[in-house]
Coordinates of C-alpha atoms and ligand atoms in Angstrom, one line a residue:
X391 CA -4.8 4.1 -21.2
X392 CA -3.7 2.1 -18.1
X393 CA -1.7 -1.0 -18.8
X394 CA -3.6 -4.4 -18.9
X395 CA -3.7 -6.1 -15.5
X396 CA -2.4 -9.3 -17.1
X397 CA 0.8 -7.5 -18.0
X398 CA 1.3 -6.5 -14.4
X399 CA 0.4 -9.9 -13.1
X400 CA 2.9 -11.5 -15.5
X401 CA 5.7 -9.0 -14.6
X402 CA 5.1 -9.6 -10.9
X403 CA 5.5 -13.4 -11.4
X404 CA 8.4 -13.1 -13.8
X405 CA 10.4 -10.8 -11.6
X406 CA 9.5 -12.0 -8.1
X407 CA 7.1 -9.3 -6.9
X408 CA 4.0 -11.4 -6.3
X409 CA 3.2 -15.1 -6.6
X410 CA -0.1 -17.0 -6.2
X411 CA -0.2 -18.4 -2.7
X412 CA 0.4 -22.1 -2.3
X413 CA 0.9 -22.3 -6.0
X414 CA 2.3 -25.9 -6.0
X415 CA -1.1 -27.0 -4.6
X416 CA -3.0 -25.1 -7.3
X417 CA -3.2 -21.8 -5.4
X418 CA -5.6 -20.5 -2.8
X419 CA -8.3 -18.1 -4.1
X420 CA -7.3 -14.5 -3.8
X421 CA -4.3 -15.1 -1.6
X422 CA -0.9 -14.0 -2.8
X423 CA 2.7 -14.2 -1.6
X424 CA 5.2 -11.4 -2.0
X425 CA 8.5 -12.4 -3.4
X426 CA 12.0 -10.8 -3.0
X427 CA 11.1 -7.7 -5.0
X428 CA 7.6 -7.4 -3.7
X429 CA 8.7 -7.4 0.0
X430 CA 11.2 -4.6 -0.7
X431 CA 8.6 -2.5 -2.5
X432 CA 6.1 -3.1 0.2
X433 CA 8.6 -2.2 2.9
X434 CA 9.4 1.0 1.1
X435 CA 5.8 2.0 0.8
X436 CA 5.2 1.3 4.5
X437 CA 8.4 3.3 5.4
X438 CA 7.3 6.3 3.4
X439 CA 3.8 6.2 5.0
X440 CA 5.3 5.9 8.5
X441 CA 7.8 8.7 7.9
X442 CA 5.1 11.0 6.7
X443 CA 2.5 10.0 9.3
X444 CA 4.6 9.4 12.4
X445 CA 8.3 10.2 12.2
X446 CA 7.9 13.7 10.8
X447 CA 5.0 14.7 13.1
X448 CA 4.9 15.5 16.7
X449 CA 1.1 15.0 16.8
X450 CA 1.0 11.3 15.8
X451 CA 2.3 8.2 17.7
X452 CA 2.4 4.6 16.5
X453 CA 1.1 1.4 18.0
X454 CA 0.8 -2.3 17.0
X455 CA -2.2 -4.0 18.4
X456 CA -3.0 -7.7 18.2
X457 CA -5.0 -9.1 15.3
X458 CA -7.3 -11.0 17.6
X459 CA -9.1 -8.8 20.0
X460 CA -11.8 -9.3 22.6
X461 CA -15.1 -10.2 20.8
X462 CA -16.8 -7.4 22.6
X463 CA -14.7 -4.9 20.7
X464 CA -16.5 -6.1 17.5
X465 CA -19.9 -6.1 19.1
X466 CA -19.4 -2.5 20.4
X467 CA -18.0 -1.3 17.1
X468 CA -21.0 -2.7 15.2
X469 CA -19.0 -5.2 13.1
X470 CA -20.8 -8.2 14.5
X471 CA -24.2 -6.9 13.7
X472 CA -23.5 -4.7 10.8
X473 CA -20.3 -5.5 8.9
X474 CA -22.1 -7.1 6.1
X475 CA -22.4 -6.7 2.4
X476 CA -25.6 -7.5 0.6
X477 CA -25.0 -10.2 -2.0
X478 CA -26.9 -12.1 -4.6
X479 CA -26.3 -15.6 -5.8
X480 CA -26.8 -16.9 -9.3
X481 CA -29.4 -19.7 -9.3
X482 CA -27.7 -21.5 -12.2
X483 CA -23.9 -21.2 -11.7
X484 CA -24.0 -20.3 -7.9
X485 CA -21.5 -17.5 -8.3
X486 CA -22.0 -14.8 -5.7
X487 CA -22.0 -11.1 -6.5
X488 CA -21.9 -7.9 -4.4
X489 CA -25.0 -5.8 -5.0
X490 CA -22.7 -2.8 -4.9
X491 CA -20.6 -4.1 -7.8
X492 CA -23.7 -4.9 -9.9
X493 CA -25.1 -1.5 -9.0
X494 CA -22.0 0.2 -10.4
X495 CA -22.7 -1.2 -13.8
X496 CA -26.3 0.0 -13.9
X497 CA -29.5 0.0 -11.8
X498 CA -30.5 -2.9 -9.7
X499 CA -33.8 -3.2 -8.0
X500 CA -34.3 -4.0 -4.3
X501 CA -35.2 -7.7 -5.1
X502 CA -32.0 -8.1 -7.1
X503 CA -33.9 -9.7 -10.0
X504 CA -33.7 -6.9 -12.5
X505 CA -30.3 -8.0 -13.6
X506 CA -29.0 -11.4 -14.7
X507 CA -25.8 -13.1 -13.6
X508 CA -22.8 -11.3 -15.2
X509 CA -21.1 -14.7 -15.7
X510 CA -23.8 -17.0 -17.2
X511 CA -26.9 -14.8 -17.5
X512 CA -28.8 -16.8 -15.0
X513 CA -31.4 -15.6 -12.5
X514 CA -30.2 -14.0 -9.3
X515 CA -31.5 -14.6 -5.8
X516 CA -32.8 -11.6 -3.7
X517 CA -29.9 -9.9 -1.8
X518 CA -28.8 -11.4 1.5
X519 CA -26.5 -10.0 4.1
X520 CA -23.2 -11.7 4.5
X521 CA -20.9 -11.0 7.5
X522 CA -17.4 -10.3 6.3
X523 CA -15.5 -11.2 9.5
X524 CA -13.5 -14.4 9.8
X525 CA -14.4 -16.3 12.9
X526 CA -12.2 -18.7 14.7
X527 CA -12.0 -20.3 18.2
X528 CA -9.5 -19.5 20.9
X529 CA -8.4 -22.5 23.0
X530 CA -9.2 -26.1 22.7
X531 CA -13.0 -25.9 22.7
X532 CA -14.8 -25.0 19.5
X533 CA -17.9 -23.5 21.2
X534 CA -19.7 -20.2 21.0
X535 CA -18.0 -18.9 24.2
X536 CA -14.5 -19.2 22.6
X537 CA -15.3 -17.4 19.4
X538 CA -12.8 -14.7 18.3
X539 CA -12.6 -12.8 15.1
X540 CA -9.7 -11.9 12.9
X541 CA -9.8 -8.1 12.8
X542 CA -11.4 -6.6 9.6
X543 CA -9.6 -3.3 10.2
X544 CA -6.8 -2.1 12.4
X545 CA -8.7 1.0 13.5
X546 CA -10.4 -0.6 16.6
X547 CA -6.9 -1.3 18.0
X548 CA -6.4 2.5 18.2
X549 CA -9.8 3.2 19.8
X550 CA -9.4 0.7 22.5
X551 CA -5.9 2.0 23.3
X552 CA -7.0 5.7 23.3
X553 CA -6.9 5.9 27.1
X554 CA -3.6 4.1 27.3
X555 CA -2.0 6.4 24.9
X556 CA -3.4 9.6 26.4
X557 CA -2.2 8.6 29.9
X558 CA 1.2 7.4 28.9
X559 CA 2.3 9.7 26.0
X560 CA 1.9 13.0 27.8
X561 CA 0.4 14.4 24.6
X562 CA -2.6 16.7 24.1
X563 CA -5.2 16.7 21.5
X564 CA -5.2 16.9 18.5
X565 CA -3.4 13.6 18.6
X566 CA -3.2 10.8 16.0
X567 CA -2.6 7.1 16.7
X568 CA -1.2 5.2 13.7
X569 CA -0.8 1.6 12.8
X570 CA 0.2 -0.6 9.9
X571 CA -0.9 -4.2 10.0
X572 CA -2.9 -7.1 8.5
X573 CA -6.6 -7.1 8.3
X574 CA -8.9 -9.9 7.1
X575 CA -12.3 -9.8 5.4
X576 CA -14.2 -12.7 4.0
X577 CA -14.9 -10.7 0.8
X578 CA -17.6 -12.1 -1.4
X579 CA -16.0 -11.1 -4.7
X580 CA -12.3 -10.8 -4.2
X581 CA -10.2 -10.4 -7.3
X582 CA -8.4 -8.2 -9.7
X583 CA -5.1 -9.6 -8.5
X584 CA -4.1 -7.9 -5.2
X585 CA -6.8 -5.2 -5.5
X586 CA -9.3 -7.0 -3.3
X587 CA -8.1 -10.0 -1.3
X588 CA -9.3 -11.6 1.9
X589 CA -6.0 -11.0 3.8
X590 CA -4.4 -7.6 3.2
X591 CA -2.5 -4.9 5.0
X592 CA -3.7 -1.5 6.1
X593 CA -2.1 1.8 7.0
X594 CA -4.5 3.6 9.2
X595 CA -4.4 6.6 11.5
X596 CA -7.1 7.8 13.9
X597 CA -6.7 11.5 14.5
X598 CA -8.5 12.6 17.7
X599 CA -9.7 16.2 17.7
X600 CA -12.0 18.5 19.7
X601 CA -15.6 18.4 18.4
X602 CA -16.2 21.4 16.2
X603 CA -12.7 21.3 14.7
X604 CA -13.4 18.0 12.9
X605 CA -14.4 19.4 9.6
X606 CA -11.3 21.6 9.3
X607 CA -9.1 18.6 10.2
X608 CA -11.0 16.4 7.7
X609 CA -10.2 18.9 4.9
X610 CA -6.6 19.0 6.1
X611 CA -6.1 15.2 6.1
X612 CA -7.8 14.8 2.7
X613 CA -5.3 17.3 1.1
X614 CA -2.4 15.8 3.0
X615 CA -3.1 12.3 2.0
X616 CA -3.7 13.2 -1.7
X617 CA -0.3 14.9 -1.8
X618 CA 1.3 11.8 -0.3
X619 CA 0.4 9.8 -3.4
X620 CA 2.0 12.5 -5.6
X621 CA 5.1 12.2 -3.4
X622 CA 5.2 8.5 -4.2
X623 CA 5.5 9.5 -7.8
X624 CA 2.0 8.6 -8.9
X625 CA 0.8 10.9 -11.8
X626 CA -1.8 13.4 -10.8
X627 CA -3.9 12.7 -13.8
X628 CA -4.4 9.2 -12.5
X629 CA -5.7 10.3 -9.1
X630 CA -9.0 11.9 -8.1
X631 CA -11.1 12.6 -5.1
X632 CA -14.5 11.1 -4.7
X633 CA -16.5 12.7 -1.9
X634 CA -19.2 10.3 -0.7
X635 CA -22.8 11.2 -1.1
X636 CA -25.1 10.8 2.0
X637 CA -26.3 7.3 0.9
X638 CA -22.8 6.0 0.3
X639 CA -21.7 6.8 3.8
X640 CA -20.9 4.0 6.3
X641 CA -23.2 4.1 9.4
X642 CA -20.5 5.6 11.6
X643 CA -19.3 8.3 9.2
X644 CA -20.2 12.0 9.1
X645 CA -18.4 12.4 5.8
X646 CA -15.9 10.5 3.7
X647 CA -13.7 11.2 0.7
X648 CA -12.1 8.4 -1.3
X649 CA -8.8 8.9 -3.1
X650 CA -9.3 7.0 -6.3
X651 CA -6.7 5.7 -8.8
X652 CA -7.4 4.9 -12.4
X653 CA -6.7 1.2 -12.2
X654 CA -7.1 -1.0 -15.4
X655 CA -10.6 -1.9 -13.9
X656 CA -11.5 1.8 -13.9
X657 CA -11.5 4.5 -11.1
X658 CA -11.4 2.6 -7.8
X659 CA -10.7 3.4 -4.1
X660 CA -7.1 3.6 -3.0
X661 CA -7.8 5.2 0.4
X662 CA -10.7 6.4 2.4
X663 CA -10.6 9.5 4.6
X664 CA -13.6 9.4 7.0
X665 CA -14.9 11.8 9.7
X666 CA -16.0 9.1 12.1
X667 CA -17.5 11.6 14.5
X668 CA -17.4 10.3 18.1
X669 CA -19.2 7.1 17.2
X670 CA -16.4 4.6 18.1
X671 CA -15.4 6.1 21.4
X672 CA -19.0 6.5 22.5
X673 CA -19.7 2.8 21.7
X674 CA -16.6 1.6 23.6
X675 CA -17.2 4.0 26.5
X676 CA -20.7 2.5 26.9
X677 CA -19.8 -1.1 26.3
X678 CA -16.6 -1.3 28.4
X679 CA -17.8 1.2 31.1
X680 CA -14.4 2.8 30.9
X681 CA -14.5 6.6 30.8
X682 CA -13.0 7.4 27.3
X683 CA -13.6 11.2 27.5
X684 CA -10.8 13.6 27.3
X685 CA -10.1 16.5 29.8
X686 CA -9.0 19.6 27.9
X687 CA -6.8 21.4 30.4
X688 CA -6.7 24.6 28.3
X689 CA -10.4 25.1 28.1
X690 CA -11.4 23.2 31.2
X691 CA -13.8 21.1 29.2
X692 CA -14.3 17.4 29.1
X693 CA -15.5 15.8 25.9
X694 CA -15.5 12.6 23.8
X695 CA -13.2 13.5 20.9
X696 CA -14.1 13.3 17.2
X697 CA -12.0 11.2 14.9
X698 CA -10.6 11.7 11.4
X699 CA -9.4 8.5 9.9
X700 CA -7.2 8.2 6.8
X701 CA -7.3 4.5 5.9
X702 CA -5.1 3.2 3.1
X703 CA -4.2 -0.3 1.8
X704 CA -0.5 -1.3 1.4
X705 CA -1.4 -3.8 -1.4
X706 CA -3.6 -1.4 -3.3
X707 CA -0.9 1.3 -3.1
X708 CA 1.7 -1.2 -4.4
X709 CA -0.6 -2.2 -7.3
X710 CA -1.2 1.5 -8.2
X711 CA 2.5 2.3 -8.0
X712 CA 3.4 -0.7 -10.3
X713 CA 0.7 0.3 -12.8
X714 CA 1.7 3.9 -12.8
X715 CA 5.4 3.1 -13.2
X716 CA 5.0 0.5 -16.0
X717 CA 6.2 1.6 -19.4
X718 CA 6.9 -0.2 -22.6
X719 CA 9.2 1.6 -25.1
X720 CA 11.5 0.9 -28.0
X721 CA 15.2 1.7 -27.4
X722 CA 17.6 1.1 -30.3
X723 CA 15.0 -1.0 -32.1
X724 CA 14.5 -3.2 -29.1
X725 CA 11.4 -3.2 -26.9
X726 CA 12.0 -2.6 -23.2
X727 CA 9.8 -2.8 -20.2
X728 CA 10.8 -0.3 -17.6
X729 CA 9.3 0.5 -14.2
X730 CA 9.9 4.2 -13.7
X731 CA 9.6 3.9 -9.9
X732 CA 10.4 6.7 -7.6
X733 CA 13.9 5.6 -6.5
X734 CA 12.9 5.7 -2.9
X735 CA 10.4 2.9 -3.7
X736 CA 12.6 0.8 -6.0
X737 CA 13.3 -2.6 -4.5
X738 CA 16.9 -2.5 -5.6
X739 CA 18.7 0.8 -5.7
X740 CA 21.8 -0.2 -7.5
X741 CA 22.9 -3.2 -9.5
X742 CA 26.6 -4.0 -9.8
X743 CA 27.3 -5.7 -13.1
X744 CA 30.8 -6.9 -14.1
X745 CA 31.0 -6.8 -17.9
X746 CA 31.7 -10.5 -17.9
X747 CA 32.5 -13.3 -15.5
X748 CA 36.3 -13.1 -15.3
X749 CA 38.9 -13.9 -12.7
X750 CA 40.2 -10.2 -12.8
X751 CA 36.8 -8.4 -13.0
X752 CA 35.0 -10.5 -10.4
X753 CA 37.1 -9.6 -7.4
X754 CA 36.9 -5.9 -8.2
X755 CA 33.1 -6.0 -8.8
X756 CA 32.6 -7.9 -5.6
X757 CA 34.6 -5.3 -3.8
X758 CA 32.4 -2.5 -5.3
X759 CA 29.3 -4.5 -4.3
X760 CA 30.4 -5.0 -0.8
X761 CA 31.3 -1.3 -0.4
X762 CA 27.7 -0.4 -1.4
X763 CA 25.4 -2.9 0.2
X764 CA 25.7 -1.6 3.7
X765 CA 24.2 1.7 2.5
X766 CA 21.9 0.7 -0.4
X767 CA 19.8 -2.3 -1.4
X768 CA 22.3 -3.5 -3.9
X769 CA 22.3 -6.5 -6.2
X770 CA 25.2 -8.3 -7.9
X771 CA 24.5 -10.0 -11.2
X772 CA 27.1 -11.5 -13.6
X773 CA 24.8 -14.0 -15.4
X774 CA 24.1 -13.6 -19.2
X775 CA 24.9 -10.7 -21.5
X776 CA 25.1 -7.1 -20.1
X777 CA 22.1 -6.1 -22.3
X778 CA 19.9 -8.7 -20.8
X779 CA 21.1 -7.8 -17.3
X780 CA 20.2 -4.1 -18.0
X781 CA 16.7 -5.2 -19.1
X782 CA 16.2 -7.3 -16.0
X783 CA 17.1 -4.3 -13.8
X784 CA 14.8 -2.0 -15.9
X785 CA 11.9 -4.4 -15.3
X786 CA 12.3 -4.2 -11.5
X787 CA 12.8 -0.4 -11.6
X788 CA 16.5 -0.3 -10.5
X789 CA 17.4 3.4 -10.9
X790 CA 21.2 2.9 -11.4
X791 CA 23.4 0.2 -12.8
X792 CA 27.2 0.2 -12.2
X793 CA 29.3 -1.6 -14.8
X794 CA 32.9 -2.7 -14.2
X795 CA 34.9 -3.3 -17.4
X796 CA 38.5 -4.0 -18.3
X797 CA 39.4 -0.3 -18.3
X798 CA 38.2 -0.2 -14.6
X799 CA 41.1 -2.4 -13.7
X800 CA 43.5 0.3 -15.0
X801 CA 41.8 3.6 -14.1
X802 CA 39.6 2.5 -11.1
X803 CA 36.6 4.1 -12.7
X804 CA 33.2 2.6 -13.3
X805 CA 30.2 3.4 -15.6
X806 CA 26.9 4.3 -14.1
X807 CA 23.8 4.0 -16.3
X808 CA 20.6 5.8 -15.5
X809 CA 17.4 3.8 -15.9
X810 CA 15.2 6.6 -17.2
X811 CA 17.4 8.7 -19.5
X812 CA 19.8 5.8 -20.3
X813 CA 22.6 8.4 -19.9
X814 CA 25.9 7.0 -18.8
X815 CA 28.7 8.6 -16.9
X816 CA 32.1 7.3 -15.9
X817 CA 33.3 8.0 -12.4
X818 CA 36.1 7.1 -10.0
X819 CA 34.9 4.3 -7.7
X820 CA 35.4 6.5 -4.6
X821 CA 32.7 9.0 -5.9
X822 CA 30.1 6.2 -6.5
X823 CA 28.3 6.6 -3.2
X824 CA 28.0 10.4 -3.7
X825 CA 26.5 9.8 -7.2
X826 CA 24.0 7.2 -5.9
X827 CA 22.9 9.4 -3.0
X828 CA 22.3 12.4 -5.3
X829 CA 20.2 10.2 -7.6
X830 CA 18.2 8.7 -4.7
X831 CA 17.4 12.2 -3.5
X832 CA 15.7 12.7 -6.8
X833 CA 18.5 14.8 -8.5
X834 CA 18.2 14.6 -12.2
X835 CA 21.2 12.6 -13.4
X836 CA 22.0 15.0 -16.3
X837 CA 22.0 18.1 -14.2
X838 CA 24.2 16.9 -11.4
X839 CA 27.8 18.2 -11.1
X840 CA 28.9 14.6 -11.2
X841 CA 27.4 14.2 -14.6
X842 CA 29.2 17.2 -15.9
X843 CA 32.5 15.8 -14.5
X844 CA 32.1 12.4 -15.8
X845 CA 30.2 12.8 -19.1
X846 CA 31.1 10.3 -21.7
Ligands
ATP1031 P1 -13.9 -1.5 -1.0 O1 -15.2 -0.8 -1.1 O2 -13.0 -1.3 -2.2 O3 -13.9 -2.9 -0.6 P2 -13.7 -0.4 1.6 O4 -14.4 1.0 1.4 O5 -14.5 -1.5 2.2 O6 -13.1 -0.8 0.2 P3 -12.1 0.5 3.8 O7 -12.9 -0.2 4.8 O8 -12.3 2.0 3.7 O9 -12.4 -0.1 2.4 O10 -10.6 0.2 4.0 C1 -9.6 1.1 3.8 C2 -8.6 0.7 2.8 O11 -8.1 -0.6 3.0 C3 -9.1 0.7 1.3 O12 -9.1 2.0 0.8 C4 -8.2 -0.3 0.7 O13 -7.0 0.4 0.2 C5 -7.9 -1.3 1.7 N1 -8.7 -2.5 1.6 C6 -10.0 -2.6 2.1 N2 -10.4 -3.9 1.8 C7 -9.5 -4.5 1.1 C8 -9.3 -5.7 0.5 N3 -10.3 -6.7 0.5 N4 -8.2 -6.0 -0.2 C9 -7.2 -5.1 -0.3 N5 -7.3 -3.9 0.3 C10 -8.4 -3.6 0.9

């Protein structure tokens, strides 16, 4: 059974992962702020995505496009006319619901009236379309001519830069353009903590291919993306693939597979991989009057490429990672909460803990801390008992704790404690970096040569 969402929300608040936005003013619906632990975890997720999708590939390049784009981008892409969710409103309590969500729970007729409001049981209005894009005005005048939108996806930044990238990168197709950035959707039913919010971050890649090779690339990227979540350390039993049926497909998509995670709210989308065909480039080609076709020098053909798009959410991935890593267990008759995070994702890699606040231990512990922090995200903590400090590090998923005790003053050795096995080894300070590096590479603590050398 997945952990309760309340436990995750509470851990996130308690340990500085995620706070309600503008909390001192009562919070702002479905907006969240990432605290010191949250930003590190988020950065590690982004880095792992960028490494797998850009750094380690010669066929993908990165960009960062602006959040506000020319309004004609959104007309051409179909978002102005069609980026809408049908919603129904309760005539009694006026809460709004997405037809899609009510549909998931059972059947819902076209008029929306075969079901009652899930909150108060009241009668529902017929479904109405609700555009999900946030509108604002550019410049001093609030008039129709100065309307701009906050982007609801990063993808269009890649399509409108396709020509720039092809002419400047000296790359041939197949070629991917990747981007990580904020997107905004005026969701009708945001909620479930950071699962669905109105401001969120996406990690998207548009992979441009020759028509006819698209299906093969679609299968390739579906497998590739699924295995990325396994590399993050998410358990395979909590992941599944959901291929879209014809009536679930977005208007632009030829096919789409969702990677779903077993969230406490049930199986839900983590990432969508879509075969967008040549829809977007055709639309922009026509609307901008810029030739967005590609000349294939090898075959001598000119064509509008097809696009495979893996589109993931940073926030949803972070939530899945936290849920998957969360464990409650009893150790020596005491309960502990531990985040068994992949060490590459852990916000803090190593905690330096002097046994007590002491005029002799403190300078030595500070020296150890300063020797590590250039290479690892390191934290120094000398407040409260050592047991409580271990618990605090367990709850944020710190893989290793280094303790400096009175014997350290004599023998220049420190004790390293492993988060998962609770095994401890004692090592000379000058071998500390080596031990930490091995652990962060995923070496099992007990099997490393350092462990054999330093076993207590
Ligand atoms: P859903 O149906 O769950 O709203 P979607 O199918 O509209 O998602 P896409 O347009 O495919 O989502 O966006 C790609 C990814 O961006 C999603 O898989 C998800 O991880 C993330 N995402 C989309 N909307 C939100 C949101 N409102 N809050 C947080 N993440 C989101």
